[in-house]
Amino acid sequence: MVSLLLLPSCKSGNGDTIKVGEFASLTGKEATFGTSSHEGTELAIEEINSAGGVLGKKLELLTEDNQSKAGEPANIVNKLISRDGVVAVLGEVASSRSLEAAPIAQAAKIPMISPASTNPKVTEVGDYIFRVCFIDPFQGTVMANFATKTLKARKVAILTDAKSDYSKGLAKYFKEQFIKNGGSISSELSYNGGDKDFKGQLTTIKGSAPDAVFIPGYYNDVALIAIQAKEAAMSVPLFGGDGWESENLLQVGKDAVEGHYFSTHCSPEDTSPKMIAFVSAYQAKYKKAPDAMAALGYDSVYVLAEAIKRAGTTEGPKLRDAIAATKDFEGVTGKFSLDEKRDAVKSAAILQIKDGKFKFLETIAP
Ligand code: PHE
C-alpha cells in the first residue's frame, strides 16, 4: 500500500514526473486515518495520471508512514523535501502531526496541504500551509448548536485528550458556543491519548449529572470510553467531532457506541454527482466505502493539481499563490473556497451511529 519510490535524486521540475510528498499515519494508533487519506490521495493521483497528468507530466506520489508517532512527521517531511525534492506535501490528518511538519514546509517554501487537520493553528504556521477542511471554531460551534437544539442539552460534561491539539481546541470552541447558547459545563476532565482506563473520569462525569457528554477525541480512545461509560450505567448521549470517524469505532465500541453522534466533513450517502462518482471509484478499487478522510485526501490532490495547472509551474512561490487562489472548487466534500487564512470554508455533516453503521443526519452550512 505504501507507494514509496526512491529514484536517484533528480529535483522535481527537471525530471519526467512531478513529485508530490505525502506523510500519513499508515500504522500505529490512528492507522485508519492515514490509511483512508492515503487511499483517497492515491485514487486521485491515478485518475489524474490516466487523464494525462499535469503540465504534460505524471504525478509521482511519495508516501511515508509516520506510524502515528510524534517526532516522525518532522523527520519525514524534511526528507521528502530535501532528499526527494517534492514540489508539495500532502498531510496530515491529525492536527498535532500537521503542526509538527508545517514549519519545515514553510521554511522550505514548499506548499503543504493538510486534508483533514482542523485545528486553527495549523495554517497559522505560515503562508505556505493550506487545508481543504473546515476548522474547529466552526466544528465546535456546529456541535454546540447540535447539543442545544437537537439534544436539548442544558448541562454538558467535556472529556478531552490533553495530548492532542485537536482535542483541546475543539473542546474550547465547543464550550464557548455552548455557554453562549445558555448552556453550562457540568464537569471538565481529561485523559492522555492511548490511556486504557477512563473509569475515574467517568465516575466524576456521572456524578455531575450532565445531559450529554462531549468527547472531542480520536476513535480508538472514544471506543474504550464509550464501553466504560456503558459499564458505568451512563445512559446520556455521547457526542464528538470528526476524530470519531473510523470503522474501528464500530468494531471495538459495538453496542456501546450505538445511538451516539459526531460531526464530520461529508457522508458517502451524499447524492452529489461528485460523491457518487467518488464512492463508486473508491469502492471498485478498495472494495469498501470511503470515509471523510478518504474524500478529503482525494480533494487535496485535485486542489494541488488544479493549482499546478493554473500556475503553469511547480515553483514554490508561484504554486503557493495558485493554491491560495482556489475558489469555488467542486470537491467530493462539497464546493469550497480557500479564505485569506488558507482554510476551506465549507459545510459540516452530523452522523449518528445506528445499527452498527454511520447514518447521515444533517448538513450544517458555515
Ligand atoms: N480533524 C482531526 C484533527 O485535526 C483529524 C480528523 C479529520 C479525524 C477527519 C477524522 C476525520 O486532528
CSV table of C-alpha atoms and ligand atoms in Angstrom, one decimal:
chain,number,residue,atom,x,y,z
A,1,MET,CA,0.0,0.0,0.0
A,2,VAL,CA,2.9,2.3,0.6
A,3,SER,CA,3.9,3.7,-2.7
A,4,LEU,CA,7.4,4.9,-1.9
A,5,LEU,CA,9.5,5.2,-5.0
A,6,LEU,CA,13.1,6.1,-4.4
A,7,LEU,CA,14.6,7.3,-7.6
A,8,PRO,CA,18.1,8.7,-7.9
A,9,SER,CA,17.8,12.3,-6.7
A,10,CYS,CA,16.5,14.4,-9.6
A,11,LYS,CA,14.8,17.5,-8.2
A,12,SER,CA,11.2,18.0,-9.4
A,13,GLY,CA,10.6,20.1,-12.3
A,14,ASN,CA,13.6,18.8,-14.2
A,15,GLY,CA,12.5,15.1,-14.1
A,16,ASP,CA,9.8,13.5,-16.1
A,17,THR,CA,7.4,13.4,-13.2
A,18,ILE,CA,6.1,15.9,-10.7
A,19,LYS,CA,6.9,14.6,-7.2
A,20,VAL,CA,4.3,15.0,-4.6
A,21,GLY,CA,5.1,14.0,-1.0
A,22,GLU,CA,2.6,12.6,1.4
A,23,PHE,CA,3.1,11.9,5.1
A,24,ALA,CA,0.4,9.8,6.8
A,25,SER,CA,-0.3,7.6,9.8
A,26,LEU,CA,-0.5,4.3,7.9
A,27,THR,CA,0.3,2.3,11.1
A,28,GLY,CA,0.1,2.9,14.8
A,29,LYS,CA,-2.6,4.4,17.0
A,30,GLU,CA,-4.5,6.3,14.3
A,31,ALA,CA,-3.8,3.9,11.4
A,32,THR,CA,-7.2,4.2,9.9
A,33,PHE,CA,-6.8,8.0,9.5
A,34,GLY,CA,-3.7,7.7,7.4
A,35,THR,CA,-4.9,4.6,5.5
A,36,SER,CA,-8.1,6.3,4.4
A,37,SER,CA,-6.5,9.6,3.5
A,38,HIS,CA,-3.8,7.8,1.6
A,39,GLU,CA,-6.3,5.7,-0.3
A,40,GLY,CA,-8.2,8.8,-1.4
A,41,THR,CA,-4.9,10.5,-2.3
A,42,GLU,CA,-3.7,7.6,-4.3
A,43,LEU,CA,-7.0,7.3,-6.2
A,44,ALA,CA,-6.9,10.9,-7.2
A,45,ILE,CA,-3.3,10.7,-8.4
A,46,GLU,CA,-4.2,7.6,-10.5
A,47,GLU,CA,-7.1,9.4,-12.1
A,48,ILE,CA,-5.1,12.5,-12.9
A,49,ASN,CA,-2.3,10.4,-14.4
A,50,SER,CA,-4.6,8.3,-16.5
A,51,ALA,CA,-6.1,11.5,-17.9
A,52,GLY,CA,-2.6,12.6,-19.0
A,53,GLY,CA,-1.1,14.1,-15.8
A,54,VAL,CA,-0.4,17.8,-15.2
A,55,LEU,CA,1.7,20.1,-17.4
A,56,GLY,CA,2.5,17.1,-19.6
A,57,LYS,CA,4.0,15.1,-16.7
A,58,LYS,CA,2.7,12.4,-14.4
A,59,LEU,CA,2.3,13.0,-10.8
A,60,GLU,CA,4.5,10.7,-8.7
A,61,LEU,CA,3.3,10.2,-5.1
A,62,LEU,CA,6.0,9.5,-2.5
A,63,THR,CA,4.2,8.3,0.6
A,64,GLU,CA,5.9,7.9,4.0
A,65,ASP,CA,4.3,6.4,7.2
A,66,ASN,CA,4.8,8.3,10.4
A,67,GLN,CA,3.4,5.5,12.5
A,68,SER,CA,1.1,7.9,14.3
A,69,LYS,CA,4.1,9.0,16.3
A,70,ALA,CA,5.3,12.4,17.4
A,71,GLY,CA,8.7,13.2,16.1
A,72,GLU,CA,8.3,11.3,12.8
A,73,PRO,CA,6.4,13.9,10.8
A,74,ALA,CA,9.2,16.4,11.0
A,75,ASN,CA,11.8,13.9,10.0
A,76,ILE,CA,9.7,12.6,7.1
A,77,VAL,CA,8.8,16.0,5.7
A,78,ASN,CA,12.4,17.1,5.9
A,79,LYS,CA,13.4,14.0,3.9
A,80,LEU,CA,10.6,14.4,1.4
A,81,ILE,CA,11.7,18.0,0.7
A,82,SER,CA,15.4,17.9,0.9
A,83,ARG,CA,16.2,14.3,-0.3
A,84,ASP,CA,13.4,13.7,-2.7
A,85,GLY,CA,12.7,17.2,-3.9
A,86,VAL,CA,8.9,17.1,-3.8
A,87,VAL,CA,7.0,20.2,-5.1
A,88,ALA,CA,4.3,20.0,-2.4
A,89,VAL,CA,3.5,18.0,0.7
A,90,LEU,CA,0.1,16.4,1.4
A,91,GLY,CA,-0.7,15.6,5.1
A,92,GLU,CA,-1.6,15.0,7.9
A,93,VAL,CA,-5.0,14.1,9.2
A,94,ALA,CA,-4.1,14.7,12.9
A,95,SER,CA,-3.6,18.3,13.8
A,96,SER,CA,-0.6,17.7,16.2
A,97,ARG,CA,1.3,15.9,13.4
A,98,SER,CA,0.5,18.6,10.8
A,99,LEU,CA,1.7,21.2,13.3
A,100,GLU,CA,5.0,19.4,13.6
A,101,ALA,CA,5.6,19.3,9.9
A,102,ALA,CA,4.3,22.7,8.8
A,103,PRO,CA,7.3,24.8,10.0
A,104,ILE,CA,9.5,22.7,7.8
A,105,ALA,CA,7.4,23.1,4.7
A,106,GLN,CA,7.0,26.8,5.4
A,107,ALA,CA,10.8,27.3,5.8
A,108,ALA,CA,11.5,25.5,2.6
A,109,LYS,CA,8.7,27.4,0.7
A,110,ILE,CA,7.1,24.1,-0.3
A,111,PRO,CA,3.3,24.3,-0.1
A,112,MET,CA,1.7,21.9,2.3
A,113,ILE,CA,-1.9,20.9,2.1
A,114,SER,CA,-3.5,19.2,5.1
A,115,PRO,CA,-6.5,17.1,4.1
A,116,ALA,CA,-8.1,17.0,7.5
A,117,SER,CA,-6.4,18.8,10.3
A,118,THR,CA,-9.0,21.2,11.7
A,119,ASN,CA,-7.0,23.0,14.5
A,120,PRO,CA,-6.7,26.7,13.5
A,121,LYS,CA,-3.0,26.8,14.4
A,122,VAL,CA,-2.0,24.6,11.5
A,123,THR,CA,-2.4,27.2,8.8
A,124,GLU,CA,-1.3,30.0,11.1
A,125,VAL,CA,2.2,28.5,10.8
A,126,GLY,CA,2.6,30.4,7.6
A,127,ASP,CA,1.5,31.3,4.1
A,128,TYR,CA,2.6,28.0,2.5
A,129,ILE,CA,0.3,26.0,4.7
A,130,PHE,CA,-3.2,25.2,3.5
A,131,ARG,CA,-6.1,22.8,4.3
A,132,VAL,CA,-9.1,21.5,2.4
A,133,CYS,CA,-11.2,21.1,5.5
A,134,PHE,CA,-13.1,23.4,7.8
A,135,ILE,CA,-11.6,24.5,11.1
A,136,ASP,CA,-12.6,23.7,14.7
A,137,PRO,CA,-14.1,27.1,15.7
A,138,PHE,CA,-16.8,26.1,13.1
A,139,GLN,CA,-16.9,22.4,14.1
A,140,GLY,CA,-17.2,23.4,17.8
A,141,THR,CA,-20.0,25.8,17.0
A,142,VAL,CA,-21.8,23.2,15.0
A,143,MET,CA,-21.7,20.6,17.8
A,144,ALA,CA,-22.6,23.2,20.5
A,145,ASN,CA,-25.7,24.2,18.5
A,146,PHE,CA,-26.5,20.5,17.9
A,147,ALA,CA,-26.3,19.9,21.7
A,148,THR,CA,-28.5,22.8,22.4
A,149,LYS,CA,-31.1,22.4,19.6
A,150,THR,CA,-31.2,18.7,18.8
A,151,LEU,CA,-30.1,17.0,22.1
A,152,LYS,CA,-31.8,19.8,24.1
A,153,ALA,CA,-28.9,19.6,26.5
A,154,ARG,CA,-28.5,22.3,29.1
A,155,LYS,CA,-25.6,20.7,31.0
A,156,VAL,CA,-22.8,19.0,29.2
A,157,ALA,CA,-19.6,17.3,30.5
A,158,ILE,CA,-16.4,17.5,28.4
A,159,LEU,CA,-13.7,14.8,28.3
A,160,THR,CA,-10.6,16.0,26.4
A,161,ASP,CA,-7.4,14.3,25.2
A,162,ALA,CA,-4.7,16.5,26.9
A,163,LYS,CA,-2.1,15.3,24.4
A,164,SER,CA,-3.9,16.4,21.3
A,165,ASP,CA,-4.0,20.0,19.9
A,166,TYR,CA,-7.2,19.0,18.0
A,167,SER,CA,-9.0,17.7,21.1
A,168,LYS,CA,-8.1,20.7,23.3
A,169,GLY,CA,-9.0,23.2,20.6
A,170,LEU,CA,-12.3,21.6,19.8
A,171,ALA,CA,-13.3,21.4,23.5
A,172,LYS,CA,-12.6,25.1,23.8
A,173,TYR,CA,-14.6,26.2,20.8
A,174,PHE,CA,-17.5,23.9,21.7
A,175,LYS,CA,-17.6,25.3,25.3
A,176,GLU,CA,-17.5,28.9,24.2
A,177,GLN,CA,-20.5,28.5,21.9
A,178,PHE,CA,-22.4,26.1,24.3
A,179,ILE,CA,-22.2,28.7,27.1
A,180,LYS,CA,-23.3,31.5,24.6
A,181,ASN,CA,-26.3,29.3,23.9
A,182,GLY,CA,-27.1,29.5,27.6
A,183,GLY,CA,-25.8,26.0,28.5
A,184,SER,CA,-23.4,25.1,31.3
A,185,ILE,CA,-20.5,22.7,31.7
A,186,SER,CA,-21.1,20.2,34.5
A,187,SER,CA,-17.6,18.9,34.6
A,188,GLU,CA,-14.4,19.1,32.5
A,189,LEU,CA,-11.9,16.2,32.6
A,190,SER,CA,-9.0,15.0,30.5
A,191,TYR,CA,-7.1,11.9,29.6
A,192,ASN,CA,-3.9,11.2,27.6
A,193,GLY,CA,-4.4,9.6,24.2
A,194,GLY,CA,-3.7,5.9,24.4
A,195,ASP,CA,-4.9,5.6,28.0
A,196,LYS,CA,-7.0,2.4,28.6
A,197,ASP,CA,-8.8,3.2,31.9
A,198,PHE,CA,-11.3,6.1,32.0
A,199,LYS,CA,-13.3,4.9,35.0
A,200,GLY,CA,-12.1,7.7,37.3
A,201,GLN,CA,-13.1,10.5,34.9
A,202,LEU,CA,-16.4,8.7,34.1
A,203,THR,CA,-17.3,8.5,37.8
A,204,THR,CA,-16.8,12.2,38.2
A,205,ILE,CA,-18.7,12.9,35.0
A,206,LYS,CA,-21.6,10.8,36.0
A,207,GLY,CA,-21.7,12.5,39.4
A,208,SER,CA,-22.0,15.9,37.7
A,209,ALA,CA,-25.3,14.7,36.1
A,210,PRO,CA,-24.8,16.0,32.6
A,211,ASP,CA,-27.5,15.8,29.9
A,212,ALA,CA,-24.8,14.7,27.4
A,213,VAL,CA,-21.0,14.2,27.3
A,214,PHE,CA,-18.8,15.9,24.6
A,215,ILE,CA,-15.7,13.8,23.8
A,216,PRO,CA,-13.6,15.5,21.1
A,217,GLY,CA,-11.1,12.6,20.9
A,218,TYR,CA,-9.9,10.0,18.4
A,219,TYR,CA,-11.8,6.8,17.7
A,220,ASN,CA,-9.5,4.4,19.5
A,221,ASP,CA,-9.9,6.2,22.8
A,222,VAL,CA,-13.6,7.1,22.2
A,223,ALA,CA,-14.5,3.4,21.7
A,224,LEU,CA,-13.0,2.5,25.1
A,225,ILE,CA,-14.6,5.5,26.8
A,226,ALA,CA,-18.0,4.5,25.4
A,227,ILE,CA,-17.6,0.9,26.6
A,228,GLN,CA,-16.6,2.0,30.1
A,229,ALA,CA,-19.4,4.6,30.1
A,230,LYS,CA,-21.9,1.9,29.3
A,231,GLU,CA,-20.4,-0.4,32.1
A,232,ALA,CA,-20.8,2.6,34.5
A,233,ALA,CA,-24.5,2.6,33.5
A,234,MET,CA,-24.3,6.1,32.0
A,235,SER,CA,-27.2,6.4,29.6
A,236,VAL,CA,-26.9,10.0,28.3
A,237,PRO,CA,-25.8,10.7,24.7
A,238,LEU,CA,-22.1,10.9,23.9
A,239,PHE,CA,-21.1,13.1,21.0
A,240,GLY,CA,-17.9,14.3,19.4
A,241,GLY,CA,-16.1,15.5,16.3
A,242,ASP,CA,-14.5,14.2,13.2
A,243,GLY,CA,-11.9,12.2,15.2
A,244,TRP,CA,-14.6,9.6,15.8
A,245,GLU,CA,-14.8,8.5,12.2
A,246,SER,CA,-13.3,5.1,11.8
A,247,GLU,CA,-14.6,1.6,11.2
A,248,ASN,CA,-12.7,0.7,14.4
A,249,LEU,CA,-15.0,2.8,16.5
A,250,LEU,CA,-17.8,0.5,15.4
A,251,GLN,CA,-15.8,-2.7,15.6
A,252,VAL,CA,-14.4,-2.0,19.1
A,253,GLY,CA,-17.3,0.0,20.5
A,254,LYS,CA,-20.1,-2.2,19.2
A,255,ASP,CA,-23.3,-1.6,21.1
A,256,ALA,CA,-21.6,0.8,23.5
A,257,VAL,CA,-21.3,3.4,20.6
A,258,GLU,CA,-24.9,2.8,19.4
A,259,GLY,CA,-27.0,5.9,19.2
A,260,HIS,CA,-24.2,8.4,19.7
A,261,TYR,CA,-23.3,11.3,17.4
A,262,PHE,CA,-20.4,13.1,15.8
A,263,SER,CA,-19.7,15.8,13.3
A,264,THR,CA,-17.5,15.2,10.2
A,265,HIS,CA,-16.8,16.5,6.7
A,266,CYS,CA,-19.1,14.6,4.5
A,267,SER,CA,-21.1,11.4,4.2
A,268,PRO,CA,-20.8,8.8,1.5
A,269,GLU,CA,-24.7,9.0,1.5
A,270,ASP,CA,-24.4,12.4,-0.1
A,271,THR,CA,-26.1,12.4,-3.5
A,272,SER,CA,-24.0,15.0,-5.3
A,273,PRO,CA,-22.6,13.7,-8.7
A,274,LYS,CA,-19.0,14.1,-7.4
A,275,MET,CA,-19.7,12.0,-4.3
A,276,ILE,CA,-21.5,9.3,-6.3
A,277,ALA,CA,-18.6,9.1,-8.8
A,278,PHE,CA,-16.0,9.0,-5.9
A,279,VAL,CA,-17.8,6.4,-3.9
A,280,SER,CA,-18.1,4.1,-6.9
A,281,ALA,CA,-14.4,4.6,-8.0
A,282,TYR,CA,-13.2,4.1,-4.4
A,283,GLN,CA,-15.5,1.0,-3.9
A,284,ALA,CA,-14.1,-0.5,-7.2
A,285,LYS,CA,-10.5,0.0,-6.1
A,286,TYR,CA,-10.6,-0.7,-2.4
A,287,LYS,CA,-13.7,-2.9,-2.0
A,288,LYS,CA,-15.2,-0.7,0.8
A,289,ALA,CA,-17.0,2.5,1.3
A,290,PRO,CA,-14.9,5.7,1.7
A,291,ASP,CA,-14.9,7.8,4.8
A,292,ALA,CA,-14.4,11.5,5.2
A,293,MET,CA,-10.6,11.3,5.3
A,294,ALA,CA,-10.5,9.4,2.1
A,295,ALA,CA,-12.7,12.1,0.5
A,296,LEU,CA,-10.5,14.9,1.9
A,297,GLY,CA,-7.3,13.1,0.8
A,298,TYR,CA,-8.8,12.9,-2.7
A,299,ASP,CA,-9.8,16.6,-2.7
A,300,SER,CA,-6.4,17.7,-1.5
A,301,VAL,CA,-4.8,16.2,-4.7
A,302,TYR,CA,-7.2,17.8,-7.1
A,303,VAL,CA,-6.8,21.2,-5.3
A,304,LEU,CA,-3.0,20.8,-5.8
A,305,ALA,CA,-3.2,19.6,-9.4
A,306,GLU,CA,-5.5,22.4,-10.5
A,307,ALA,CA,-3.2,24.9,-8.9
A,308,ILE,CA,-0.2,23.5,-10.7
A,309,LYS,CA,-2.1,23.8,-14.0
A,310,ARG,CA,-3.1,27.4,-13.2
A,311,ALA,CA,0.4,28.3,-12.1
A,312,GLY,CA,1.9,26.7,-15.1
A,313,THR,CA,4.9,25.7,-12.9
A,314,THR,CA,5.7,23.8,-9.8
A,315,GLU,CA,8.0,26.6,-8.4
A,316,GLY,CA,7.2,27.1,-4.7
A,317,PRO,CA,6.1,30.7,-4.5
A,318,LYS,CA,4.0,30.6,-7.7
A,319,LEU,CA,2.4,27.4,-6.8
A,320,ARG,CA,1.6,28.8,-3.3
A,321,ASP,CA,-0.1,31.8,-4.9
A,322,ALA,CA,-2.2,29.5,-7.2
A,323,ILE,CA,-3.3,27.3,-4.3
A,324,ALA,CA,-4.2,30.4,-2.3
A,325,ALA,CA,-6.4,31.5,-5.2
A,326,THR,CA,-8.5,28.3,-5.1
A,327,LYS,CA,-12.1,29.4,-5.5
A,328,ASP,CA,-15.5,27.6,-5.8
A,329,PHE,CA,-13.6,24.3,-6.0
A,330,GLU,CA,-16.1,21.5,-6.7
A,331,GLY,CA,-14.9,18.8,-4.4
A,332,VAL,CA,-16.2,15.5,-3.3
A,333,THR,CA,-16.5,17.0,0.2
A,334,GLY,CA,-18.6,19.9,-1.3
A,335,LYS,CA,-18.0,23.2,-3.0
A,336,PHE,CA,-15.5,25.3,-1.3
A,337,SER,CA,-13.0,28.3,-1.5
A,338,LEU,CA,-9.9,28.9,0.5
A,339,ASP,CA,-10.2,32.0,2.6
A,340,GLU,CA,-7.4,34.5,3.4
A,341,LYS,CA,-6.2,32.3,6.2
A,342,ARG,CA,-5.8,29.4,3.7
A,343,ASP,CA,-8.6,27.4,5.4
A,344,ALA,CA,-11.6,25.9,3.5
A,345,VAL,CA,-15.0,27.4,4.1
A,346,LYS,CA,-17.5,24.6,3.8
A,347,SER,CA,-20.3,22.6,5.5
A,348,ALA,CA,-20.1,20.0,8.2
A,349,ALA,CA,-22.2,16.8,8.4
A,350,ILE,CA,-23.6,15.2,11.5
A,351,LEU,CA,-23.8,11.5,11.7
A,352,GLN,CA,-25.3,9.1,14.2
A,353,ILE,CA,-24.3,5.5,14.9
A,354,LYS,CA,-27.3,3.4,14.1
A,355,ASP,CA,-27.5,-0.4,13.8
A,356,GLY,CA,-23.7,-0.5,13.8
A,357,LYS,CA,-23.3,2.0,10.9
A,358,PHE,CA,-22.7,5.7,10.4
A,359,LYS,CA,-26.0,7.3,9.4
A,360,PHE,CA,-26.2,10.7,7.9
A,361,LEU,CA,-28.4,13.1,9.9
A,362,GLU,CA,-27.9,16.6,8.6
A,363,THR,CA,-25.6,19.1,6.9
A,364,ILE,CA,-24.7,22.4,8.5
A,365,ALA,CA,-23.6,25.2,6.3
A,366,PRO,CA,-20.9,27.7,7.5
B,1,PHE,N1,-9.7,16.9,12.4
B,1,PHE,C1,-8.8,16.0,13.2
B,1,PHE,C2,-7.6,16.7,13.6
B,1,PHE,O1,-7.4,17.8,13.2
B,1,PHE,C3,-8.4,14.8,12.3
B,1,PHE,C4,-9.5,14.1,11.6
B,1,PHE,C5,-10.0,14.6,10.4
B,1,PHE,C6,-10.0,13.0,12.1
B,1,PHE,C7,-11.1,14.0,9.7
B,1,PHE,C8,-11.0,12.3,11.4
B,1,PHE,C9,-11.6,12.8,10.2
B,1,PHE,O2,-6.8,16.2,14.3
